Coordinates of C-alpha atoms in Angstrom, one line a residue:
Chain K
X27 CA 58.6 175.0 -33.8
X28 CA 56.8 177.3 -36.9
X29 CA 56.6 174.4 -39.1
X30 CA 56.1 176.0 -42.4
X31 CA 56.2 179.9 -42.2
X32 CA 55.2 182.1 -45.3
X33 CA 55.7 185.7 -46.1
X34 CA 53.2 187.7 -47.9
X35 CA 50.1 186.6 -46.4
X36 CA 48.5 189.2 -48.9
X37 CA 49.9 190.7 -52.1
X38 CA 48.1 192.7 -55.1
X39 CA 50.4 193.4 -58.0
X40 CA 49.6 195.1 -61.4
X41 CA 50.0 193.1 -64.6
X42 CA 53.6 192.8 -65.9
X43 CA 55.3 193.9 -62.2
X44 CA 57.0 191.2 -60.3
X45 CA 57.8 189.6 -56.7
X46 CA 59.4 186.8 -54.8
X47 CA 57.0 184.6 -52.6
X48 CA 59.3 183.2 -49.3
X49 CA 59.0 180.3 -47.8
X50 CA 61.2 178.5 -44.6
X51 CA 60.9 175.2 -42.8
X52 CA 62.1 174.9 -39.1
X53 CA 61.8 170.5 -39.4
X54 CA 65.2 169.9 -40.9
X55 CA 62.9 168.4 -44.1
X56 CA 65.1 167.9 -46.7
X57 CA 62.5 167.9 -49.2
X58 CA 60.0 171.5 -50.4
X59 CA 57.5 171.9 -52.4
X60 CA 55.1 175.0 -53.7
X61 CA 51.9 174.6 -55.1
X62 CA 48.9 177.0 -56.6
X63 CA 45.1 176.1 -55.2
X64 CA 42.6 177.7 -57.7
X65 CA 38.7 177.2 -57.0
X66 CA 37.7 173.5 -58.9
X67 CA 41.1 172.3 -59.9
X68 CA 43.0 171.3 -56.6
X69 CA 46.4 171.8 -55.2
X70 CA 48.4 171.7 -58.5
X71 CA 52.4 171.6 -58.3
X72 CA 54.6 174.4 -59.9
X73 CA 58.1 173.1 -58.9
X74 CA 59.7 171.1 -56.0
X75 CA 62.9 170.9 -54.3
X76 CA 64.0 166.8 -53.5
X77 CA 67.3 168.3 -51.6
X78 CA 69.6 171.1 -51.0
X79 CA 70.4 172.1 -54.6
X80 CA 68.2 170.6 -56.7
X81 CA 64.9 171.9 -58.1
X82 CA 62.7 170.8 -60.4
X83 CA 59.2 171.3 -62.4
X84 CA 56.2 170.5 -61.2
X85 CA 52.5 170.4 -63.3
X86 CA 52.5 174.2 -64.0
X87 CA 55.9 175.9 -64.2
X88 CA 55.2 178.5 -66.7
X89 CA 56.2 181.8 -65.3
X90 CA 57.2 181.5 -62.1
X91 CA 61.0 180.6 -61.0
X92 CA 62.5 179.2 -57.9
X93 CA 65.2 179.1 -55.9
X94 CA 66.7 176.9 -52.9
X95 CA 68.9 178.9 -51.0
X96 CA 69.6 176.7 -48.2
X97 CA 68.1 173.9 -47.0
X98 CA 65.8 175.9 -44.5
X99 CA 64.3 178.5 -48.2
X100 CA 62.6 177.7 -50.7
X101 CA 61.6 180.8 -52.4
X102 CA 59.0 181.6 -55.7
X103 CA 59.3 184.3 -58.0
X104 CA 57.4 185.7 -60.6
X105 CA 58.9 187.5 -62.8
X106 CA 56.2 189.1 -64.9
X107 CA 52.8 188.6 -63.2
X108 CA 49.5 188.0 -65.2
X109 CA 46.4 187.7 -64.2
X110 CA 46.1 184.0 -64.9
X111 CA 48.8 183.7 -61.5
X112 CA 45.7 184.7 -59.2
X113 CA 45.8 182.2 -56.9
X114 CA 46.5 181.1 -53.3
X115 CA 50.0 179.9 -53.4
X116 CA 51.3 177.2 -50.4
X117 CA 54.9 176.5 -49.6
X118 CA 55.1 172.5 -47.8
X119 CA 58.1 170.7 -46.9
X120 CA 58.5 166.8 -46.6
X121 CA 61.3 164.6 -44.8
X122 CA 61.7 163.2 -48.1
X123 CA 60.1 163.2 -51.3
X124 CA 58.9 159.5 -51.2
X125 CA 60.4 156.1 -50.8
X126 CA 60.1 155.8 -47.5
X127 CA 56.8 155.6 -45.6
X128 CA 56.3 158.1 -43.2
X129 CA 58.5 160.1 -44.4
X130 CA 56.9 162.1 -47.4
X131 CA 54.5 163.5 -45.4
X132 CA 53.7 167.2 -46.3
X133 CA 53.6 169.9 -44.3
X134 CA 52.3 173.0 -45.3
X135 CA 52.2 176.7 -44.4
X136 CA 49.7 179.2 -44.2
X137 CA 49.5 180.4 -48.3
X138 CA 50.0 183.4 -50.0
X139 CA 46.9 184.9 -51.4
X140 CA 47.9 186.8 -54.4
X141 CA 45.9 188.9 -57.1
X142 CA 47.2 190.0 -60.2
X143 CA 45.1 193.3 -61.9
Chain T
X26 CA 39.5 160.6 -66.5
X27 CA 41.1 162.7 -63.3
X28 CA 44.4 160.7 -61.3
X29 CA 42.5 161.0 -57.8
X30 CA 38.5 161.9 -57.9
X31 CA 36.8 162.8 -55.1
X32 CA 32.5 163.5 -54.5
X33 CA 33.2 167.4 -54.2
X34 CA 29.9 167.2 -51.7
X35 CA 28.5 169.1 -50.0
X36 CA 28.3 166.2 -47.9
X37 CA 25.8 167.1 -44.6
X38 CA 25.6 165.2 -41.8
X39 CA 24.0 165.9 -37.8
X40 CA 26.2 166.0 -35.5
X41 CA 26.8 162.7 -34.0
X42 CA 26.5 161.0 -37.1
X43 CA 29.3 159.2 -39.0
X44 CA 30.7 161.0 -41.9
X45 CA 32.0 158.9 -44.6
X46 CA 34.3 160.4 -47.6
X47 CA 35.1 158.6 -50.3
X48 CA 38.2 158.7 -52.8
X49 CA 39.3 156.5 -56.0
X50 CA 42.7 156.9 -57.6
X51 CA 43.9 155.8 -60.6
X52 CA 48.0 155.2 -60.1
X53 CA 48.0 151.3 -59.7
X54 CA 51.7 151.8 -58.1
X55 CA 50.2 154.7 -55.7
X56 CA 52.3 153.9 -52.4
X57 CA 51.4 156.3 -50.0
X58 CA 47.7 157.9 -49.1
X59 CA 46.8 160.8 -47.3
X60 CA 43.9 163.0 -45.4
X61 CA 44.0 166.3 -45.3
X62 CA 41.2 168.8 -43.6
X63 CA 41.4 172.7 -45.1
X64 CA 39.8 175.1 -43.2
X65 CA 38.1 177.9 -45.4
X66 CA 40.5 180.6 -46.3
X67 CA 43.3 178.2 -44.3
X68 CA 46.5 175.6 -45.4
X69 CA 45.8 171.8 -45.6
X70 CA 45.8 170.1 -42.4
X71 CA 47.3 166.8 -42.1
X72 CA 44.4 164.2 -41.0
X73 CA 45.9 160.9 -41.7
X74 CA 47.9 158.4 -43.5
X75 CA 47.4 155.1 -44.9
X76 CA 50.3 152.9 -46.8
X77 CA 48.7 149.1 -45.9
X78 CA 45.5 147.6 -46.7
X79 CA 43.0 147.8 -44.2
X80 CA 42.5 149.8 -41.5
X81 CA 44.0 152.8 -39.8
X82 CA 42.4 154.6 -36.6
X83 CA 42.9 157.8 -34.8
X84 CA 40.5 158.6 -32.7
X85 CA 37.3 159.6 -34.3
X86 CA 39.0 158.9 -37.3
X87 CA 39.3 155.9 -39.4
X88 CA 41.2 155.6 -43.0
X89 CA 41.1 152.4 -45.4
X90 CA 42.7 151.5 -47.8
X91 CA 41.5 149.0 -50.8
X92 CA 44.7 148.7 -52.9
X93 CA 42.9 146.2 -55.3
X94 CA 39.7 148.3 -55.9
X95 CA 42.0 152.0 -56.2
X96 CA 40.2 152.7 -53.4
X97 CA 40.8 154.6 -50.0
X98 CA 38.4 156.3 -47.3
X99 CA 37.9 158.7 -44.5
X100 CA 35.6 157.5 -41.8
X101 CA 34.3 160.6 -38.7
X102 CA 33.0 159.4 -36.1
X103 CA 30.6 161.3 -33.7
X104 CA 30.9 164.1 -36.2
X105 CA 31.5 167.9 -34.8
X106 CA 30.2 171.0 -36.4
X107 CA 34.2 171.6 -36.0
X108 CA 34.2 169.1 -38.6
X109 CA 33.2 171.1 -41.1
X110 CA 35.5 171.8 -43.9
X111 CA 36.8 170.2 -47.1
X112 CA 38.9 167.2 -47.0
X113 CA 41.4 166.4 -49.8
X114 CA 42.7 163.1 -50.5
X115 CA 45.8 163.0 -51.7
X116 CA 48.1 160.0 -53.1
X117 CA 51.9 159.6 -54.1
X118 CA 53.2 156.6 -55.9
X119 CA 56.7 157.2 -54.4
X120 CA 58.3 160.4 -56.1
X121 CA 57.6 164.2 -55.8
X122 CA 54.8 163.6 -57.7
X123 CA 51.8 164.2 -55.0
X124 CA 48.4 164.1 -56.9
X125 CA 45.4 166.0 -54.7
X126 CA 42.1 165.5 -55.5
X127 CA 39.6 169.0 -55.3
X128 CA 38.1 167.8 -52.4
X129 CA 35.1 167.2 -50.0
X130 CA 33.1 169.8 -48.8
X131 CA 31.6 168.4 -45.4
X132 CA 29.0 170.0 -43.0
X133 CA 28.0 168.9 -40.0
X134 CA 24.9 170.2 -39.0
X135 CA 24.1 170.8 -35.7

């Protein structure tokens, strides 16, 4: 099993251009998630994915979007990059999303580590 | 005043010592505790985790849990200069709503 696989590792983007961040689970989780680490402020959620078909917003939505294109993809996209979205950016999965102990334990890939010029 | 605070270190300790991290939360209807280890420049690493009071043990590692006192802990024992990283605590009170604190920065000093 991959767990949590991730693709970029690396990406440098100019102000204003945009990309898609991809993200797949090989743990039949129903549950994904993708969060932004920045230096002194944590893992801070942008949106989250309870089930096939549903998404919702996390902490910090602003400027990203995401789709759930199976229950395997969870993808991020940003669709006008600004310098603020420098970050390392990590895609986890969960059996569920809580209620049940054991269960909503995350698992996360190996990040994204974006810059924005 | 932050949802999960955590002593952002660093905390150094020789090697063979026991390293103790520390982490208060502010949730009272937090269900569901966890320990995670990052590696510089690497993804969290699940460590442990902890929905009773009390104890939990895995090998050189021991959570607790203090539901009354908001209160949970990582104990290493016979700490490794492998050890070395930061550990984030992170708590969920049932929903998709994870809460991470910034983290631990622990080195083991050999």
């Amino acid at each position: 099993n991959a767990g949590v696989t991730q693709t970029p590792k690396f990406q440098v983007l100019k102000t204003g251009q945009s990309m898609t961040l991809q993200c797949a689970q090989d743990m039949n989780h129903n549950s994904m998630y993708w969060y932004r680490q920045d230096p002194g402020m944590g893992l801070r959620l942008i949106y989250y994915s309870a089930s096939e078909g549903t998404t919702d917003k996390g902490e910090v939505p602003n400027g990203y979007n995401v789709s759930r294109l199976n229950k395997r993809e969870f993808s991020l996209r940003l669709e006008s990059a600004a310098p603020s979205q420098t970050s390392v950016y990590f895609c986890a999965s969960s059996q569920t999303s809580g209620g049940a102990y054991g269960t909503d334990t995350q698992y996360f890939g190996p990040g994204t580590r974006l810059t924005v010029l | 005043q932050k949802e999960v605070e955590q002593n952002s270190g660093p905390l150094s300790v020789p090697e063979g010592a026991i390293a103790s991290l520390n982490c208060t939360y502010s949730d009272r209807v937090s269900q569901s505790f966890f320990w995670y280890r990052q590696y510089s420049g690497k993804s969290p690493e699940l460590i442990m985790s902890i929905y009773s009071n009390g104890d939990k043990e895995d090998g050189r590692f021991t959570a607790q849990l203090n539901k009354a006192s908001q209160y949970v802990s990582l104990l290493i024992r016979d700490s490794q200069p492998s050890d070395s990283a930061t550990y984030l605590c992170a708590v969920t009170s049932g929903t998709y709503k994870y809460i991470f604190g910034t983290g631990t920065r622990l080195k083991v000093l050999a």
